[in-house]
Coordinates of C-alpha atoms in Angstrom, one line a residue:
M30 CA -5.5 6.8 -12.1
R31 CA -7.8 2.8 -12.0
A32 CA -8.4 1.9 -9.5
V33 CA -11.8 0.4 -8.1
G34 CA -14.6 0.1 -5.1
R35 CA -13.1 1.7 -2.1
A36 CA -9.9 2.0 -4.3
Q37 CA -6.5 0.3 -4.1
T38 CA -5.3 1.4 -1.1
Q39 CA -1.8 0.4 -0.4
A40 CA 0.9 -0.4 -3.0
R41 CA 1.7 2.9 -4.7
T42 CA 5.0 3.7 -3.9
R43 CA 7.3 1.2 -5.7
A44 CA 6.3 -0.1 -2.4
Q45 CA 3.3 -1.1 -3.1
A46 CA 2.8 -2.0 -6.6
R47 CA 5.3 -4.5 -6.3
A48 CA 7.6 -6.1 -4.0
L49 CA 10.0 -2.5 -3.1
A50 CA 6.9 -2.0 -4.7
A51 CA 5.1 -3.7 -1.7
A52 CA 7.9 -3.0 1.0
L53 CA 8.2 1.0 0.4
V54 CA 6.2 2.0 4.0
V55 CA 8.8 -0.1 5.1
A56 CA 11.5 0.2 3.1
G57 CA 10.1 3.9 3.1
L58 CA 10.6 3.9 6.6
L59 CA 14.5 5.2 5.7
A60 CA 13.2 9.1 5.2
G61 CA 10.1 8.6 7.4
G62 CA 9.2 10.9 9.9
C63 CA 11.3 11.2 13.6
S64 CA 10.2 14.0 16.0
A65 CA 11.6 17.8 15.9
D66 CA 12.7 17.4 19.3
P67 CA 16.6 18.3 20.3
S68 CA 16.1 14.6 21.5
G69 CA 15.4 13.0 18.9
A70 CA 12.6 11.1 20.4
A71 CA 9.4 11.3 19.1
K72 CA 6.9 13.0 21.0
A73 CA 4.4 10.7 22.5
S74 CA 0.2 11.9 23.9
S75 CA -1.9 9.6 25.8
S76 CA -4.3 10.8 28.3
P77 CA -7.4 10.1 29.9
S78 CA -9.5 13.0 28.2
A79 CA -8.4 11.6 24.9
A80 CA -11.8 11.6 22.6
P81 CA -13.1 8.5 23.2
V82 CA -13.1 6.5 20.2
A83 CA -16.4 6.1 18.3
P84 CA -18.2 4.0 15.7
S85 CA -19.2 6.1 12.8
A86 CA -21.0 3.2 10.9
P87 CA -24.1 4.0 8.8
A88 CA -27.6 2.6 10.4
A89 CA -28.1 0.2 7.7
A90 CA -24.5 -1.5 7.7
T91 CA -24.8 -5.0 9.3
P92 CA -22.9 -6.1 11.6
L93 CA -20.2 -9.5 10.1
E94 CA -21.3 -13.0 12.2
P95 CA -18.6 -15.4 13.3
L96 CA -18.3 -18.6 12.3
P97 CA -18.9 -21.8 13.8
A98 CA -15.5 -22.0 16.3
A99 CA -15.3 -25.8 15.4
V100 CA -14.0 -26.9 12.3
P101 CA -16.7 -28.6 10.1
A102 CA -16.2 -32.0 8.5
A103 CA -15.7 -31.2 5.8
L104 CA -12.9 -29.1 5.4
A105 CA -10.3 -30.8 8.4
P106 CA -8.4 -32.4 5.0
Y107 CA -7.7 -28.7 4.9
Y108 CA -6.4 -28.1 8.2
A109 CA -4.3 -32.3 8.4
Q110 CA -1.9 -30.9 5.7
R111 CA 1.5 -30.7 6.5
L112 CA 3.5 -28.2 4.6
A113 CA 6.9 -28.6 2.8
W114 CA 9.3 -25.9 2.9
Q115 CA 11.6 -25.2 0.3
P116 CA 14.7 -22.9 0.2
C117 CA 14.1 -20.3 -1.7
D118 CA 15.3 -17.5 -3.3
G119 CA 17.0 -15.0 -0.3
G120 CA 17.3 -17.3 2.2
F121 CA 13.8 -17.9 2.5
E122 CA 11.6 -20.3 2.5
C123 CA 8.3 -21.6 0.4
T124 CA 6.2 -24.0 -0.1
T125 CA 2.1 -23.9 -1.5
F126 CA -1.1 -25.6 -0.2
R127 CA -4.8 -26.2 -0.9
V128 CA -7.8 -24.3 0.1
P129 CA -11.3 -24.6 -1.2
L130 CA -12.3 -23.0 -4.5
E131 CA -15.6 -22.2 -2.4
Y132 CA -16.2 -22.8 1.4
D133 CA -19.3 -24.0 1.3
H134 CA -19.1 -26.9 -1.6
P135 CA -15.6 -28.1 -0.4
G136 CA -15.8 -31.0 -3.6
D137 CA -15.7 -28.2 -6.5
G138 CA -12.7 -28.2 -6.6
D139 CA -9.4 -26.5 -4.9
L140 CA -6.7 -23.3 -5.0
T141 CA -2.7 -23.8 -5.0
L142 CA -1.8 -20.7 -2.0
A143 CA 1.3 -20.2 -2.4
A144 CA 3.5 -18.5 0.9
A145 CA 7.1 -17.8 2.1
R146 CA 8.7 -16.9 5.6
A147 CA 12.0 -15.7 7.3
T148 CA 12.2 -18.2 10.1
A149 CA 13.1 -17.2 13.3
E150 CA 16.5 -15.0 13.7
P151 CA 17.4 -16.3 17.4
S152 CA 21.3 -14.8 17.7
V153 CA 19.7 -11.5 17.9
P154 CA 19.0 -11.4 21.2
D155 CA 17.1 -7.8 21.3
S156 CA 14.7 -4.9 19.8
S157 CA 16.2 -2.2 18.4
A158 CA 13.5 0.1 18.7
S159 CA 13.9 2.5 20.8
P160 CA 11.4 2.4 24.2
A161 CA 8.4 5.5 23.2
D162 CA 9.0 6.9 26.7
A163 CA 11.1 6.5 29.4
A164 CA 8.9 4.5 31.7
S165 CA 7.8 2.0 29.1
P166 CA 9.5 -1.0 29.2
P167 CA 11.8 -2.3 26.5
A168 CA 10.6 -4.0 24.1
S169 CA 11.4 -7.4 23.9
A170 CA 11.0 -10.7 24.5
S171 CA 13.3 -13.2 27.0
P172 CA 16.1 -14.7 24.6
G173 CA 15.0 -17.1 22.7
T174 CA 11.4 -17.6 23.2
R175 CA 9.6 -18.1 20.1
L176 CA 6.3 -16.3 20.0
G177 CA 4.7 -17.8 17.0
S178 CA 4.3 -17.1 13.0
L179 CA 3.8 -13.2 12.3
L180 CA 1.6 -13.1 8.8
L181 CA 2.5 -10.3 7.4
N182 CA -0.1 -8.5 4.3
P183 CA 1.0 -5.4 2.4
G184 CA -2.8 -4.1 1.5
G185 CA -3.7 -3.9 -2.0
P186 CA -6.0 -5.6 -2.3
G187 CA -3.8 -6.9 -4.5
G188 CA -0.3 -7.0 -2.9
S189 CA 2.0 -9.9 -2.5
A190 CA 2.9 -10.4 0.5
I191 CA 5.5 -13.2 -0.4
E192 CA 7.7 -9.8 -2.4
Y193 CA 7.2 -7.8 1.0
L194 CA 8.1 -10.0 2.5
E195 CA 11.6 -10.5 0.4
A196 CA 11.9 -6.9 0.1
A197 CA 11.0 -5.9 4.0
A198 CA 11.4 -8.7 6.0
R199 CA 15.2 -7.5 7.3
T200 CA 14.0 -4.4 8.7
Y201 CA 11.3 -5.4 10.7
D202 CA 12.5 -4.8 14.7
R203 CA 16.0 -7.1 15.5
G204 CA 13.1 -7.8 18.5
V205 CA 10.9 -8.9 15.8
R206 CA 12.2 -10.9 13.8
A207 CA 13.7 -12.9 16.7
G208 CA 10.8 -14.2 18.3
Y209 CA 8.8 -14.3 14.8
D210 CA 9.0 -16.6 11.6
L211 CA 7.7 -13.4 9.5
V212 CA 4.4 -15.0 6.9
G213 CA 3.6 -13.8 3.6
L214 CA 0.7 -15.5 2.2
D215 CA -0.7 -14.2 -1.3
P216 CA -4.4 -14.3 -1.3
R217 CA -5.9 -15.9 -3.4
G218 CA -5.9 -14.4 -7.5
V219 CA -2.7 -12.1 -5.9
G220 CA 0.9 -13.2 -6.9
R221 CA 1.8 -16.8 -6.5
S222 CA -1.6 -17.8 -5.4
N223 CA -3.5 -18.6 -9.0
P224 CA -3.2 -14.2 -9.7
V225 CA -6.4 -13.2 -11.8
N226 CA -4.6 -11.4 -15.3
C227 CA -6.9 -9.6 -17.4
L228 CA -4.8 -7.5 -20.3
T229 CA -1.8 -7.8 -22.0
G230 CA 0.9 -5.0 -22.1
D231 CA 0.2 -2.8 -24.6
R232 CA -3.5 -2.9 -23.8
M233 CA -2.9 -1.8 -19.7
D234 CA -0.7 0.8 -21.4
A235 CA -3.7 2.0 -23.6
Y236 CA -6.1 1.8 -20.8
T237 CA -4.1 3.4 -18.2
T238 CA -4.3 6.4 -20.8
V239 CA -8.2 6.2 -21.0
D240 CA -9.9 9.7 -20.1
L241 CA -11.0 9.4 -16.6
T242 CA -12.7 13.0 -16.8
P243 CA -14.8 12.5 -19.6
G244 CA -16.2 15.7 -21.0
D245 CA -18.7 13.8 -24.2
Q246 CA -20.8 11.5 -25.1
R247 CA -17.8 10.5 -27.3
G248 CA -15.5 10.4 -24.0
I249 CA -18.1 8.7 -22.2
D250 CA -17.8 5.7 -24.6
A251 CA -14.5 4.9 -24.7
L252 CA -14.3 4.2 -21.0
I253 CA -17.0 2.0 -20.4
A254 CA -15.9 0.4 -23.6
A255 CA -11.9 0.0 -21.5
D256 CA -13.7 -0.6 -19.2
K257 CA -15.5 -3.3 -20.7
E258 CA -12.4 -4.9 -22.0
F259 CA -10.8 -5.0 -18.5
A260 CA -13.6 -7.3 -17.2
E261 CA -14.2 -9.1 -19.8
G262 CA -10.0 -10.2 -20.0
C263 CA -10.2 -11.1 -16.6
R264 CA -12.9 -13.4 -16.9
K265 CA -11.3 -14.8 -19.5
Q266 CA -8.4 -15.5 -18.1
A267 CA -10.3 -16.5 -14.3
G268 CA -13.7 -18.3 -15.5
A269 CA -14.5 -19.5 -12.1
A270 CA -11.9 -18.6 -9.5
L271 CA -13.1 -14.8 -10.4
G272 CA -16.6 -14.9 -8.4
H273 CA -14.8 -16.2 -5.4
L274 CA -11.9 -14.1 -4.3
S275 CA -13.6 -12.4 -1.9
T276 CA -12.1 -11.0 1.7
V277 CA -14.4 -13.7 3.6
E278 CA -12.5 -16.1 1.3
G279 CA -9.1 -14.8 2.1
A280 CA -9.5 -14.6 6.1
R281 CA -10.7 -18.3 5.1
D282 CA -7.9 -19.2 3.8
M283 CA -5.4 -16.9 6.1
D284 CA -7.3 -19.7 9.5
V285 CA -5.8 -22.9 7.4
L286 CA -2.4 -21.6 6.9
R287 CA -2.4 -20.4 10.8
A288 CA -3.6 -24.2 11.7
L289 CA -1.4 -25.9 9.2
L290 CA 1.5 -23.5 10.9
G291 CA 1.2 -24.9 14.2
D292 CA -0.1 -21.7 15.7
E293 CA -3.4 -20.9 17.4
K294 CA -4.2 -18.2 17.7
L295 CA -2.9 -15.7 14.8
N296 CA -0.8 -12.6 14.6
Y297 CA -0.7 -10.4 11.9
V298 CA 0.3 -7.0 11.1
G299 CA -2.0 -5.5 7.8
K300 CA -1.6 -2.5 5.9
S301 CA -4.1 -0.5 4.6
Y302 CA -5.8 -2.9 2.6
G303 CA -4.8 -5.7 4.7
T304 CA -6.5 -3.7 7.7
F305 CA -9.8 -4.9 6.1
L306 CA -8.1 -8.0 5.4
G307 CA -7.7 -8.8 9.3
A308 CA -9.9 -7.1 11.1
T309 CA -12.8 -9.5 8.9
Y310 CA -10.4 -12.6 10.0
A311 CA -11.3 -11.2 13.6
G312 CA -14.3 -11.6 12.9
L313 CA -14.9 -13.9 11.6
F314 CA -12.7 -15.9 14.1
P315 CA -12.6 -13.8 17.6
G316 CA -11.0 -16.2 19.6
R317 CA -8.1 -17.2 17.4
V318 CA -7.0 -13.4 17.5
G319 CA -3.9 -13.5 18.1
R320 CA -1.6 -9.7 18.1
L321 CA -3.4 -7.9 15.4
V322 CA -2.3 -4.7 14.5
L323 CA -4.1 -3.0 11.4
D324 CA -2.8 0.5 10.0
G325 CA -3.7 2.7 7.6
A326 CA -7.0 1.3 8.9
M327 CA -10.1 1.1 6.8
D328 CA -13.9 1.0 7.7
P329 CA -15.6 -2.3 6.1
A330 CA -19.0 -0.1 7.2
L331 CA -18.8 2.7 4.2
D332 CA -20.5 1.8 1.6
S333 CA -18.2 1.8 -2.4
V334 CA -19.6 5.2 -2.9
T335 CA -19.0 6.3 0.1
G336 CA -15.7 5.0 0.4
N337 CA -14.9 6.1 -2.9
R338 CA -16.0 9.5 -1.9
T339 CA -14.4 10.0 1.4
Q340 CA -10.6 8.7 0.1
A341 CA -11.2 11.6 -2.8
G342 CA -11.2 13.6 0.3
G343 CA -7.8 11.6 1.9
F344 CA -5.9 12.8 -0.9
E345 CA -6.6 16.3 -1.3
T346 CA -5.6 16.9 2.4
A347 CA -2.5 15.4 1.3
W348 CA -2.0 17.3 -1.7
T349 CA -3.4 20.6 0.5
A350 CA -0.4 19.1 2.6
F351 CA 2.4 18.8 -0.4
A352 CA 1.2 22.5 -1.4
Q353 CA 1.8 24.6 1.8
D354 CA 5.7 22.5 2.0
C355 CA 5.9 23.1 -1.5
A356 CA 5.1 26.8 -1.2
T357 CA 7.8 27.0 0.8
R358 CA 10.5 25.6 -1.3
E359 CA 12.8 27.6 -3.8
D360 CA 12.7 24.4 -6.1
C361 CA 8.7 24.6 -5.7
P362 CA 7.4 24.8 -9.5
L363 CA 3.9 25.9 -8.9
G364 CA 3.6 29.0 -6.9
R365 CA 5.1 30.7 -3.5
T366 CA 1.2 30.2 -1.6
E367 CA -0.8 26.9 -1.2
Q368 CA -3.4 28.2 -4.1
Q369 CA -1.1 29.9 -6.4
V370 CA 0.2 25.5 -6.7
G371 CA -3.3 24.1 -6.3
E372 CA -3.9 26.8 -9.1
Q373 CA -1.1 25.5 -11.4
L374 CA -1.2 22.1 -11.0
T375 CA -5.3 22.3 -12.4
A376 CA -3.8 24.1 -15.2
L377 CA -1.5 22.1 -15.9
F378 CA -4.1 18.7 -16.1
A379 CA -6.2 21.0 -18.3
G380 CA -2.6 21.6 -20.7
V381 CA -2.3 17.6 -20.7
R382 CA -5.6 17.2 -21.9
T383 CA -5.3 19.2 -24.3
A384 CA -1.7 18.9 -25.6
P385 CA 0.1 15.5 -24.1
L386 CA 3.9 15.9 -23.2
P387 CA 6.9 14.2 -24.6
T388 CA 8.9 11.3 -22.7
T389 CA 12.1 10.3 -23.1
D390 CA 10.3 6.2 -22.8
G391 CA 10.4 4.7 -26.3
G392 CA 8.0 7.6 -27.3
R393 CA 5.5 7.7 -25.2
R394 CA 3.7 10.6 -24.2
L395 CA 2.0 11.7 -20.5
T396 CA -1.9 11.7 -20.7
E397 CA -3.6 13.7 -18.4
S398 CA -4.9 10.6 -16.6
Q399 CA -1.4 9.6 -16.0
A400 CA -0.1 12.5 -14.8
T401 CA -3.2 13.1 -12.1
T402 CA -1.9 8.8 -11.1
G403 CA 1.8 10.4 -11.2
V404 CA 0.6 12.9 -8.2
I405 CA -1.1 10.5 -6.4
Q406 CA 1.5 8.0 -6.6
A407 CA 3.6 10.9 -4.6
M408 CA 1.0 11.8 -2.1
Y409 CA 1.2 7.8 -1.3
A410 CA 4.6 9.1 1.1
D411 CA 6.0 12.4 2.1
F412 CA 9.5 10.9 0.9
L413 CA 8.1 11.3 -2.8
W414 CA 8.0 15.4 -2.8
P415 CA 11.2 15.6 -3.8
E416 CA 10.2 14.1 -6.7
L417 CA 7.0 15.3 -7.5
R418 CA 8.6 18.9 -7.3
T419 CA 11.2 17.5 -9.8
A420 CA 8.2 15.8 -12.4
L421 CA 6.4 18.8 -12.0
A422 CA 9.1 21.3 -12.6
A423 CA 9.6 19.4 -16.3
A424 CA 5.8 19.4 -16.5
E425 CA 6.0 23.0 -17.1
A426 CA 8.9 23.0 -19.5
G427 CA 7.4 20.9 -21.4
D428 CA 8.5 17.1 -20.6
G429 CA 6.6 14.3 -18.8
T430 CA 9.0 11.9 -18.6
G431 CA 9.0 12.2 -14.4
L432 CA 5.2 12.7 -14.2
L433 CA 5.1 9.4 -16.2
K434 CA 7.5 7.4 -14.2
L435 CA 5.5 7.6 -11.1
S436 CA 2.5 6.6 -13.2
D437 CA 4.2 4.0 -13.9
D438 CA 5.4 3.6 -10.4
Y439 CA 1.6 3.1 -9.2
Y440 CA 1.2 0.5 -12.3
G441 CA 4.3 -1.5 -11.4
R442 CA 5.3 -0.9 -14.6
E443 CA 8.3 -3.1 -15.5
A444 CA 10.5 -0.9 -18.3
D445 CA 9.7 -4.0 -20.7
G446 CA 6.2 -2.8 -20.7
S447 CA 4.8 -5.4 -18.6
Y448 CA 3.1 -5.2 -15.5
P449 CA 2.3 -7.5 -11.9
N450 CA -1.2 -8.2 -11.9
L451 CA -2.3 -6.1 -8.8
M452 CA -4.3 -3.3 -11.2
F453 CA -6.0 -7.2 -11.7
A454 CA -6.5 -8.7 -8.6
N455 CA -7.7 -5.2 -7.0
T456 CA -10.4 -4.9 -9.3
A457 CA -11.8 -9.0 -9.1
V458 CA -11.3 -8.1 -5.0
N459 CA -13.3 -4.9 -4.8
C460 CA -16.1 -6.2 -7.5
L461 CA -17.0 -8.7 -4.9
D462 CA -16.3 -7.2 -1.4
L463 CA -19.1 -4.6 -2.4
P464 CA -21.8 -3.9 -4.9
A465 CA -21.2 -1.7 -8.1
P466 CA -21.1 2.1 -6.9
F467 CA -22.5 3.9 -9.6
T468 CA -24.8 0.8 -12.2
G469 CA -24.1 3.5 -15.3
P470 CA -22.2 6.8 -16.4
E471 CA -25.7 8.4 -15.8
D472 CA -25.0 7.6 -11.8
V473 CA -21.4 8.8 -11.9
Q474 CA -22.3 12.6 -13.6
R475 CA -24.9 13.1 -10.4
A476 CA -22.3 12.4 -7.9
V477 CA -19.5 14.2 -10.1
P478 CA -20.2 17.8 -7.9
E479 CA -20.1 16.1 -4.3
F480 CA -17.1 14.3 -5.1
E481 CA -15.4 17.3 -6.3
R482 CA -16.4 19.9 -3.4
V483 CA -14.0 17.0 -0.6
S484 CA -11.6 16.9 -3.3
P485 CA -11.7 19.8 -6.1
H486 CA -8.1 18.2 -7.3
F487 CA -8.6 14.5 -7.4
G488 CA -12.6 13.9 -6.8
R489 CA -13.6 13.9 -10.4
D490 CA -11.1 11.4 -11.5
M491 CA -12.3 8.9 -8.9
A492 CA -15.6 9.3 -9.3
W493 CA -15.2 8.7 -12.4
M494 CA -13.0 5.5 -12.2
A495 CA -15.5 3.7 -10.1
L496 CA -17.8 3.0 -13.0
T497 CA -15.4 -0.7 -13.4
C498 CA -17.6 -2.4 -11.5
A499 CA -20.4 -1.8 -13.2
Y500 CA -19.3 -4.1 -16.0
W501 CA -17.7 -6.9 -13.5
P502 CA -18.9 -10.4 -15.4
V503 CA -19.9 -11.9 -11.8
R504 CA -22.2 -10.3 -8.5
A505 CA -20.3 -9.0 -5.5
T506 CA -21.0 -11.3 -3.0
G507 CA -20.5 -8.5 0.0
A508 CA -22.1 -5.4 1.5
A509 CA -20.7 -3.1 3.3
H510 CA -20.8 -3.7 7.4
T511 CA -19.6 -3.6 11.2
I512 CA -17.1 -6.1 12.3
R513 CA -17.6 -6.2 16.7
A514 CA -15.3 -9.2 17.0
A515 CA -16.5 -10.0 20.6
G516 CA -14.7 -11.8 22.9
A517 CA -11.1 -11.1 21.1
A518 CA -7.7 -9.7 22.0
P519 CA -6.9 -6.3 22.4
I520 CA -6.6 -4.8 18.7
V521 CA -4.1 -2.1 18.1
V522 CA -6.0 0.1 15.4
I523 CA -3.3 2.7 13.4
G524 CA -5.0 6.1 11.2
T525 CA -2.8 8.5 9.8
T526 CA -4.0 12.5 10.1
R527 CA -3.2 13.1 6.8
D528 CA -3.2 9.3 4.8
P529 CA -4.2 10.3 1.8
A530 CA -5.2 6.2 0.4
T531 CA -6.7 5.5 4.4
P532 CA -8.7 8.7 6.4
Y533 CA -8.0 9.1 9.3
A534 CA -11.4 8.3 10.0
W535 CA -11.5 5.0 8.5
A536 CA -9.5 4.1 11.5
R537 CA -11.0 5.6 14.5
S538 CA -14.7 4.4 12.9
L539 CA -12.8 0.2 12.7
A540 CA -11.5 0.8 16.4
G541 CA -15.0 1.9 17.2
Q542 CA -16.6 -0.7 15.9
L543 CA -13.8 -3.5 17.2
E544 CA -14.8 -4.6 21.0
S545 CA -11.0 -5.2 21.5
G546 CA -9.9 -2.1 19.6
R547 CA -6.9 0.3 20.2
L548 CA -6.8 3.6 18.9
L549 CA -3.1 4.5 17.9
T550 CA -2.7 8.3 16.0
F551 CA 0.2 9.0 14.1
D552 CA -0.1 13.0 13.5
G553 CA 1.8 13.0 9.9
D554 CA 1.7 12.6 6.8
G555 CA 1.6 9.2 4.0
H556 CA -0.6 6.1 4.2
T557 CA 0.6 4.0 7.3
A558 CA 2.9 4.6 10.1
Y559 CA 4.6 1.3 11.1
G560 CA 8.2 1.1 10.6
R561 CA 8.6 4.0 9.3
H562 CA 11.3 5.3 12.0
N563 CA 8.5 7.2 14.3
T564 CA 9.9 5.8 17.6
C565 CA 6.6 6.3 19.3
V566 CA 5.2 4.4 17.0
D567 CA 7.3 1.4 16.5
G568 CA 7.6 1.4 19.9
A569 CA 4.2 0.6 21.3
V570 CA 4.1 -1.4 17.7
N571 CA 6.9 -3.4 18.1
R572 CA 5.9 -3.5 22.4
F573 CA 2.7 -4.8 21.5
L574 CA 4.3 -7.6 19.9
L575 CA 6.6 -8.9 21.8
T576 CA 5.0 -9.2 24.8
G577 CA 1.1 -8.5 24.2
E578 CA 0.6 -4.7 25.8
A579 CA -1.6 -2.6 24.0
P580 CA -1.3 0.6 23.7
E581 CA -3.2 3.3 26.1
Q582 CA -6.7 3.7 24.3
G583 CA -6.3 6.9 22.5
K584 CA -2.7 7.0 22.7
R585 CA -1.4 9.8 20.5
C586 CA 2.4 10.3 18.6
E587 CA 4.1 12.7 17.1
R588 CA 7.4 13.2 13.8

């Protein structure tokens, strides 16, 4: 598994690594969690006695300061552009607009960003979401009421919002689609907006097979060489833009688009890394916050070492849930107890490390790195667990095809061997947003024991994969910080209790940092919660988007 900084958060389930790839969180909603309650309604609990939301920010984290409310004169031409929408595939409309390469020096060149929209569907007057509580009002606006634009971001960093829009727009609540134009903006460096590309398909194939648990100096040298090749490829292709792909710059780009769309305030649904992008927007422009939903929240106050380590713990939590479930099923290939399942996975990884498994994919063989990635991929959504059980059974029988497919899905690898720019943009953004977690292999070796303590199955891999930024050709421009967004309208922050990629503690911390944060908890599995057919979560979010009524603090939804 290769990801950097706080690690790639959204874009793992064919939904997030590409379009169906960026949409699994919403498209995967078909298998998402309704309650076992006989009524079919999801359970919700909210109580004044619920534990208060409290920030867990390190004392060293400084607050993100807002920008001046007035648009600087030098940026006025960017805010005065006119969007020329053109029909594009699937009944959507597409456009482009310019932003400065560097906001502090707007005369030093521009970038062209791409956006797409699904215009509001006023012919669909009512919301399809069931209200979570009988006493709650329906989650709908008045028929024909236009609420403006709703920007969507699937996460990553590196996930294409345009591809997510194309895959997921029509799965959104009917009332939301009737009230809003749904808009996807590919952030700078991503998808159709000056995409960063670093390696050819065959070199990316080689990169994904490099040993992430090196046991000797030869293995360490091979890993460093791969990281340096990756970084140099990005430098050669991206040039000066490589130093201007940060989340702060991406948030400022969203404000330009907000103005060009004619919206006084930004309405937004961000998932995973998209929560960091949205929270950053709120911190920079608190007075322009409309209805913001941050689902699968990241904690901006964590340094890169802590972020990677706690995320490793999140994947271990998800693995434990999978192992417990697997042990109860007849088709579980790894054992009949949670301990047996874990021990057998460790043995499987060790065996693949010694002897990579054959596959039916053109002579490719499954390495330990890819096997680990395949398992990680399935932790993003519990509806992938049956596929993982099948893949593990095949691997136990000597066939690595299933785990290789899951690994390929994680990276977005196409059948022709090509890759989207997901991983390239992911690394570029993360290496700018925070200083490198490690400066060399010695740092990693010192950190491995603590990573393995919180995640026996994935900790070692996740420590070594964070080494990439040590060799990045441009210096980080960001640092860990808190986000208060003083004066902003209510911001809904959603955390899933067994989320692998964005641990629940991150949502609690972000909601506590935000002056107007409202924490909505989903007690469940998988990455993110909104749009997975849980009537409690979906009802609360749709009601907020359509009426502005935020869920009460501490509201809790169950499967």
